[in-house]
Amino acid sequence: MVNSNIDLKKEQQATLNTPRYKYSLMAKIFFAGMNIAAGKKDDLPKAKLLEILASIPYRAWEIRHYMKLTRKFRNINKVEKYQTIIDWGRVAQDNEYMHLLVIHEKMKEDGIKDKWYLKPVFAYLIVLSYVIIAKLMAFFSQKRAFLFNAQFENHAESVYANLVQDNPQWEDEKVTNELVKMYADVDTWADVFRRISLDERDHMNHSFEFCGKPELVHKYEGMPESYT
Ligand SMILES: [Fe+2]
Ligand SMILES: [Fe+2]
């Protein structure tokens, strides 16, 4: 999955230098809600919450399109289209889950405790709300659901690029954790989080492709092929 030829530092700068996508009102409300729950400052516990939520739409789309596959099995064109969404959704949600594990390992290493909103009862309520939002959005307009997700991913990409900038000590912190090495075979924690930021850009790019806005894809050297 990880292309070692990518210049992660250059891409982090590209993220920092690129203006954020123009967020919809709904996305703005969503990010404001996250700031109310987790605080304005981006840190690892907040990134953990972001990752707990990140896989939800992909899982919702996967289940939804498996059902559509069964209903439309006679129409090969639709079957192929649904299958590409499922394939991407599976890869993306596994990738988001890996991000969650990596952040958890870093927090353990640094002795950072979970904040109140990560306690099971609060996390459950936040997750439940987002499951309902994700399912409703996909039900009313799958295209809009892709677009909303592109905004979520655009936001996530910048959160990680900023975290690396705000934590210069990560440049000297070597990665020794086996699980984290399995995710990305890089030397420093700064590069681990740069790689996560770029994964989020990939998720955004594919979301833009699926919602029919390929012109909004943020290209870079060594990026994965299109899914659509
Ligand atoms: Fe992620
Ligand atoms: Fe993502």
mmCIF file of C-alpha atoms and ligand atoms in Angstrom:
data_model
loop_
_atom_site.group_PDB
_atom_site.id
_atom_site.type_symbol
_atom_site.label_atom_id
_atom_site.label_comp_id
_atom_site.label_asym_id
_atom_site.label_seq_id
_atom_site.Cartn_x
_atom_site.Cartn_y
_atom_site.Cartn_z
ATOM 1 C CA MET A 1 0.000 0.000 0.000
ATOM 2 C CA VAL A 2 2.753 2.468 0.956
ATOM 3 C CA ASN A 3 4.742 3.848 -1.963
ATOM 4 C CA SER A 4 8.203 4.578 -0.542
ATOM 5 C CA ASN A 5 9.150 6.853 -3.465
ATOM 6 C CA ILE A 6 6.728 9.550 -2.384
ATOM 7 C CA ASP A 7 8.280 12.724 -0.974
ATOM 8 C CA LEU A 8 6.213 12.940 2.215
ATOM 9 C CA LYS A 9 7.712 16.265 3.351
ATOM 10 C CA LYS A 10 6.937 17.883 0.011
ATOM 11 C CA GLU A 11 3.355 16.625 0.136
ATOM 12 C CA GLN A 12 2.893 17.853 3.713
ATOM 13 C CA GLN A 13 3.956 21.314 2.483
ATOM 14 C CA ALA A 14 1.576 21.003 -0.472
ATOM 15 C CA THR A 15 -1.245 20.263 1.999
ATOM 16 C CA LEU A 16 -0.314 23.250 4.177
ATOM 17 C CA ASN A 17 -0.039 25.550 1.136
ATOM 18 C CA THR A 18 -3.305 24.465 -0.488
ATOM 19 C CA PRO A 19 -6.414 26.378 0.597
ATOM 20 C CA ARG A 20 -9.062 24.152 2.170
ATOM 21 C CA TYR A 21 -11.924 23.043 -0.027
ATOM 22 C CA LYS A 22 -14.918 25.376 0.346
ATOM 23 C CA TYR A 23 -16.912 23.521 2.986
ATOM 24 C CA SER A 24 -20.694 23.253 2.796
ATOM 25 C CA LEU A 25 -22.849 24.567 5.633
ATOM 26 C CA MET A 26 -23.423 21.005 6.798
ATOM 27 C CA ALA A 27 -19.681 20.279 6.888
ATOM 28 C CA LYS A 28 -19.074 23.525 8.794
ATOM 29 C CA ILE A 29 -21.717 22.555 11.369
ATOM 30 C CA PHE A 30 -20.169 19.088 11.642
ATOM 31 C CA PHE A 31 -16.643 20.439 12.244
ATOM 32 C CA ALA A 32 -17.993 23.029 14.709
ATOM 33 C CA GLY A 33 -19.728 20.169 16.564
ATOM 34 C CA MET A 34 -16.423 18.320 16.754
ATOM 35 C CA ASN A 35 -14.728 21.444 18.100
ATOM 36 C CA ILE A 36 -17.402 21.779 20.790
ATOM 37 C CA ALA A 37 -16.946 18.136 21.835
ATOM 38 C CA ALA A 38 -13.184 17.807 21.473
ATOM 39 C CA GLY A 39 -11.930 21.399 21.651
ATOM 40 C CA LYS A 40 -10.576 23.649 18.911
ATOM 41 C CA LYS A 41 -6.973 22.536 19.224
ATOM 42 C CA ASP A 42 -5.992 19.532 17.135
ATOM 43 C CA ASP A 43 -4.271 16.853 19.188
ATOM 44 C CA LEU A 44 -3.988 13.059 19.234
ATOM 45 C CA PRO A 45 -7.170 12.339 21.256
ATOM 46 C CA LYS A 46 -9.125 14.498 18.794
ATOM 47 C CA ALA A 47 -7.482 12.697 15.851
ATOM 48 C CA LYS A 48 -8.542 9.433 17.508
ATOM 49 C CA LEU A 49 -12.153 10.612 17.515
ATOM 50 C CA LEU A 50 -11.767 11.615 13.863
ATOM 51 C CA GLU A 51 -10.572 8.086 13.030
ATOM 52 C CA ILE A 52 -13.358 6.425 15.003
ATOM 53 C CA LEU A 53 -15.783 8.358 12.792
ATOM 54 C CA ALA A 54 -13.831 8.145 9.528
ATOM 55 C CA SER A 55 -14.667 4.536 8.664
ATOM 56 C CA ILE A 56 -18.421 4.949 9.259
ATOM 57 C CA PRO A 57 -19.493 6.240 5.804
ATOM 58 C CA TYR A 58 -17.382 3.636 3.990
ATOM 59 C CA ARG A 59 -19.012 0.870 6.034
ATOM 60 C CA ALA A 60 -22.487 2.341 5.437
ATOM 61 C CA TRP A 61 -21.864 2.503 1.677
ATOM 62 C CA GLU A 62 -20.437 -1.014 1.629
ATOM 63 C CA ILE A 63 -23.529 -2.519 3.293
ATOM 64 C CA ARG A 64 -25.850 -0.397 1.161
ATOM 65 C CA HIS A 65 -24.185 -1.440 -2.082
ATOM 66 C CA TYR A 66 -24.081 -5.123 -1.144
ATOM 67 C CA MET A 67 -27.870 -4.893 -0.855
ATOM 68 C CA LYS A 68 -28.052 -3.101 -4.194
ATOM 69 C CA LEU A 69 -25.844 -5.796 -5.756
ATOM 70 C CA THR A 70 -28.388 -8.426 -4.763
ATOM 71 C CA ARG A 71 -31.316 -6.383 -6.031
ATOM 72 C CA LYS A 72 -29.682 -5.522 -9.379
ATOM 73 C CA PHE A 73 -27.738 -8.708 -10.132
ATOM 74 C CA ARG A 74 -29.281 -8.886 -13.615
ATOM 75 C CA ASN A 75 -27.760 -5.537 -14.646
ATOM 76 C CA ILE A 76 -24.028 -6.105 -15.153
ATOM 77 C CA ASN A 77 -23.224 -2.391 -15.570
ATOM 78 C CA LYS A 78 -24.770 -1.562 -12.222
ATOM 79 C CA VAL A 79 -23.134 -4.599 -10.640
ATOM 80 C CA GLU A 80 -19.707 -3.397 -11.766
ATOM 81 C CA LYS A 81 -20.360 0.153 -10.545
ATOM 82 C CA TYR A 82 -21.549 -1.022 -7.127
ATOM 83 C CA GLN A 83 -18.628 -3.420 -6.856
ATOM 84 C CA THR A 84 -16.089 -0.583 -7.344
ATOM 85 C CA ILE A 85 -17.728 1.361 -4.504
ATOM 86 C CA ILE A 86 -17.640 -1.705 -2.255
ATOM 87 C CA ASP A 87 -14.003 -2.470 -3.121
ATOM 88 C CA TRP A 88 -12.932 1.090 -2.400
ATOM 89 C CA GLY A 89 -15.048 1.268 0.761
ATOM 90 C CA ARG A 90 -13.403 -1.858 2.131
ATOM 91 C CA VAL A 91 -9.862 -0.657 1.460
ATOM 92 C CA ALA A 92 -10.605 2.809 2.844
ATOM 93 C CA GLN A 93 -12.259 1.626 6.062
ATOM 94 C CA ASP A 94 -9.389 -0.806 6.755
ATOM 95 C CA ASN A 95 -6.982 2.066 6.198
ATOM 96 C CA GLU A 96 -8.930 4.325 8.609
ATOM 97 C CA TYR A 97 -8.925 1.544 11.216
ATOM 98 C CA MET A 98 -5.141 1.263 10.847
ATOM 99 C CA HIS A 99 -4.874 5.025 11.478
ATOM 100 C CA LEU A 100 -6.840 4.519 14.696
ATOM 101 C CA LEU A 101 -4.489 1.749 15.857
ATOM 102 C CA VAL A 102 -1.420 3.832 14.995
ATOM 103 C CA ILE A 103 -2.698 6.834 16.983
ATOM 104 C CA HIS A 104 -3.513 4.560 19.914
ATOM 105 C CA GLU A 105 0.073 3.211 19.846
ATOM 106 C CA LYS A 106 1.496 6.751 19.790
ATOM 107 C CA MET A 107 -0.689 7.820 22.698
ATOM 108 C CA LYS A 108 0.421 4.759 24.683
ATOM 109 C CA GLU A 109 4.074 5.515 23.893
ATOM 110 C CA ASP A 110 3.683 9.140 25.032
ATOM 111 C CA GLY A 111 1.475 8.316 28.042
ATOM 112 C CA ILE A 112 -1.438 10.393 26.697
ATOM 113 C CA LYS A 113 -4.781 9.448 28.198
ATOM 114 C CA ASP A 114 -8.107 9.327 26.336
ATOM 115 C CA LYS A 115 -10.232 12.431 26.879
ATOM 116 C CA TRP A 116 -13.811 12.311 28.179
ATOM 117 C CA TYR A 117 -15.417 12.123 24.738
ATOM 118 C CA LEU A 118 -13.522 8.892 24.009
ATOM 119 C CA LYS A 119 -15.086 7.108 26.992
ATOM 120 C CA PRO A 120 -17.347 4.312 25.670
ATOM 121 C CA VAL A 121 -20.688 5.935 26.520
ATOM 122 C CA PHE A 122 -19.860 9.278 24.849
ATOM 123 C CA ALA A 123 -18.062 7.682 21.901
ATOM 124 C CA TYR A 124 -21.100 5.433 21.396
ATOM 125 C CA LEU A 125 -23.457 8.406 21.207
ATOM 126 C CA ILE A 126 -21.179 10.306 18.814
ATOM 127 C CA VAL A 127 -20.757 7.213 16.625
ATOM 128 C CA LEU A 128 -24.490 6.515 16.636
ATOM 129 C CA SER A 129 -25.204 10.090 15.507
ATOM 130 C CA TYR A 130 -22.734 9.835 12.654
ATOM 131 C CA VAL A 131 -24.032 6.391 11.587
ATOM 132 C CA ILE A 132 -27.517 7.911 11.281
ATOM 133 C CA ILE A 133 -26.200 10.973 9.397
ATOM 134 C CA ALA A 134 -24.092 8.818 7.026
ATOM 135 C CA LYS A 135 -26.962 6.419 6.266
ATOM 136 C CA LEU A 136 -29.477 9.226 5.735
ATOM 137 C CA MET A 137 -27.125 11.155 3.475
ATOM 138 C CA ALA A 138 -26.425 8.085 1.320
ATOM 139 C CA PHE A 139 -30.147 7.241 1.224
ATOM 140 C CA PHE A 140 -31.151 10.690 -0.066
ATOM 141 C CA SER A 141 -28.143 11.270 -2.335
ATOM 142 C CA GLN A 142 -25.115 9.022 -2.654
ATOM 143 C CA LYS A 143 -23.420 11.761 -4.665
ATOM 144 C CA ARG A 144 -23.832 14.273 -1.838
ATOM 145 C CA ALA A 145 -22.601 11.663 0.618
ATOM 146 C CA PHE A 146 -19.395 11.323 -1.439
ATOM 147 C CA LEU A 147 -19.027 15.101 -1.543
ATOM 148 C CA PHE A 148 -19.531 15.448 2.213
ATOM 149 C CA ASN A 149 -16.937 12.734 2.754
ATOM 150 C CA ALA A 150 -14.479 14.557 0.474
ATOM 151 C CA GLN A 151 -14.832 17.554 2.814
ATOM 152 C CA PHE A 152 -14.367 15.378 5.901
ATOM 153 C CA GLU A 153 -11.192 13.905 4.353
ATOM 154 C CA ASN A 154 -9.922 17.312 3.256
ATOM 155 C CA HIS A 155 -10.293 18.442 6.864
ATOM 156 C CA ALA A 156 -8.527 15.297 8.137
ATOM 157 C CA GLU A 157 -5.641 15.794 5.689
ATOM 158 C CA SER A 158 -5.001 19.284 7.076
ATOM 159 C CA VAL A 159 -5.355 18.155 10.712
ATOM 160 C CA TYR A 160 -2.451 15.690 10.292
ATOM 161 C CA ALA A 161 -0.273 18.105 8.282
ATOM 162 C CA ASN A 162 -0.769 20.682 11.072
ATOM 163 C CA LEU A 163 -0.106 18.121 13.803
ATOM 164 C CA VAL A 164 3.297 17.336 12.256
ATOM 165 C CA GLN A 165 4.067 21.054 12.094
ATOM 166 C CA ASP A 166 2.968 21.580 15.716
ATOM 167 C CA ASN A 167 5.039 18.633 16.976
ATOM 168 C CA PRO A 168 8.606 19.181 15.657
ATOM 169 C CA GLN A 169 9.891 16.638 18.205
ATOM 170 C CA TRP A 170 8.329 13.884 16.044
ATOM 171 C CA GLU A 171 11.115 14.485 13.481
ATOM 172 C CA ASP A 172 13.606 12.879 15.902
ATOM 173 C CA GLU A 173 11.364 10.203 17.354
ATOM 174 C CA LYS A 174 12.212 6.867 15.732
ATOM 175 C CA VAL A 175 9.490 4.333 15.024
ATOM 176 C CA THR A 176 10.215 1.016 16.733
ATOM 177 C CA ASN A 177 6.655 -0.258 17.165
ATOM 178 C CA GLU A 178 6.035 -3.353 14.987
ATOM 179 C CA LEU A 179 2.382 -2.554 14.359
ATOM 180 C CA VAL A 180 3.193 0.970 13.240
ATOM 181 C CA LYS A 181 5.990 -0.357 11.002
ATOM 182 C CA MET A 182 3.432 -2.657 9.427
ATOM 183 C CA TYR A 183 1.356 0.397 8.542
ATOM 184 C CA ALA A 184 4.259 2.449 7.156
ATOM 185 C CA ASP A 185 7.895 1.423 7.049
ATOM 186 C CA VAL A 186 9.279 4.897 7.719
ATOM 187 C CA ASP A 187 11.919 6.092 10.214
ATOM 188 C CA THR A 188 10.218 8.803 12.206
ATOM 189 C CA TRP A 189 6.833 9.531 13.754
ATOM 190 C CA ALA A 190 6.708 12.734 11.702
ATOM 191 C CA ASP A 191 6.688 10.620 8.535
ATOM 192 C CA VAL A 192 4.042 8.261 9.970
ATOM 193 C CA PHE A 193 1.671 11.200 10.399
ATOM 194 C CA ARG A 194 2.653 12.691 7.034
ATOM 195 C CA ARG A 195 1.706 9.330 5.505
ATOM 196 C CA ILE A 196 -1.655 9.384 7.324
ATOM 197 C CA SER A 197 -2.276 12.910 6.010
ATOM 198 C CA LEU A 198 -1.616 11.703 2.475
ATOM 199 C CA ASP A 199 -3.938 8.711 2.954
ATOM 200 C CA GLU A 200 -6.651 11.223 3.839
ATOM 201 C CA ARG A 201 -5.881 13.084 0.621
ATOM 202 C CA ASP A 202 -6.296 9.801 -1.290
ATOM 203 C CA HIS A 203 -9.676 9.299 0.411
ATOM 204 C CA MET A 204 -10.660 12.834 -0.554
ATOM 205 C CA ASN A 205 -9.499 12.358 -4.141
ATOM 206 C CA HIS A 206 -11.481 9.148 -4.572
ATOM 207 C CA SER A 207 -14.539 10.754 -2.967
ATOM 208 C CA PHE A 208 -14.311 13.587 -5.517
ATOM 209 C CA GLU A 209 -13.979 11.070 -8.350
ATOM 210 C CA PHE A 210 -17.006 9.106 -7.183
ATOM 211 C CA CYS A 211 -19.152 12.219 -6.887
ATOM 212 C CA GLY A 212 -18.237 13.256 -10.442
ATOM 213 C CA LYS A 213 -15.791 16.057 -9.630
ATOM 214 C CA PRO A 214 -12.424 14.685 -10.822
ATOM 215 C CA GLU A 215 -11.219 18.249 -11.474
ATOM 216 C CA LEU A 216 -10.972 18.736 -7.676
ATOM 217 C CA VAL A 217 -8.483 15.879 -7.211
ATOM 218 C CA HIS A 218 -5.253 17.087 -5.554
ATOM 219 C CA LYS A 219 -2.636 15.248 -7.604
ATOM 220 C CA TYR A 220 0.864 14.217 -6.542
ATOM 221 C CA GLU A 221 3.694 12.085 -7.842
ATOM 222 C CA GLY A 222 3.170 8.396 -7.042
ATOM 223 C CA MET A 223 -0.536 8.721 -6.216
ATOM 224 C CA PRO A 224 -2.677 5.591 -6.550
ATOM 225 C CA GLU A 225 -4.755 4.965 -9.634
ATOM 226 C CA SER A 226 -8.334 6.114 -9.971
ATOM 227 C CA TYR A 227 -11.031 3.782 -8.600
ATOM 228 C CA THR A 228 -13.815 4.858 -10.908
HETATM 229 FE FE FE B 1 -7.827 8.353 8.740
HETATM 230 FE FE FE B 2 -9.760 9.225 5.605
#
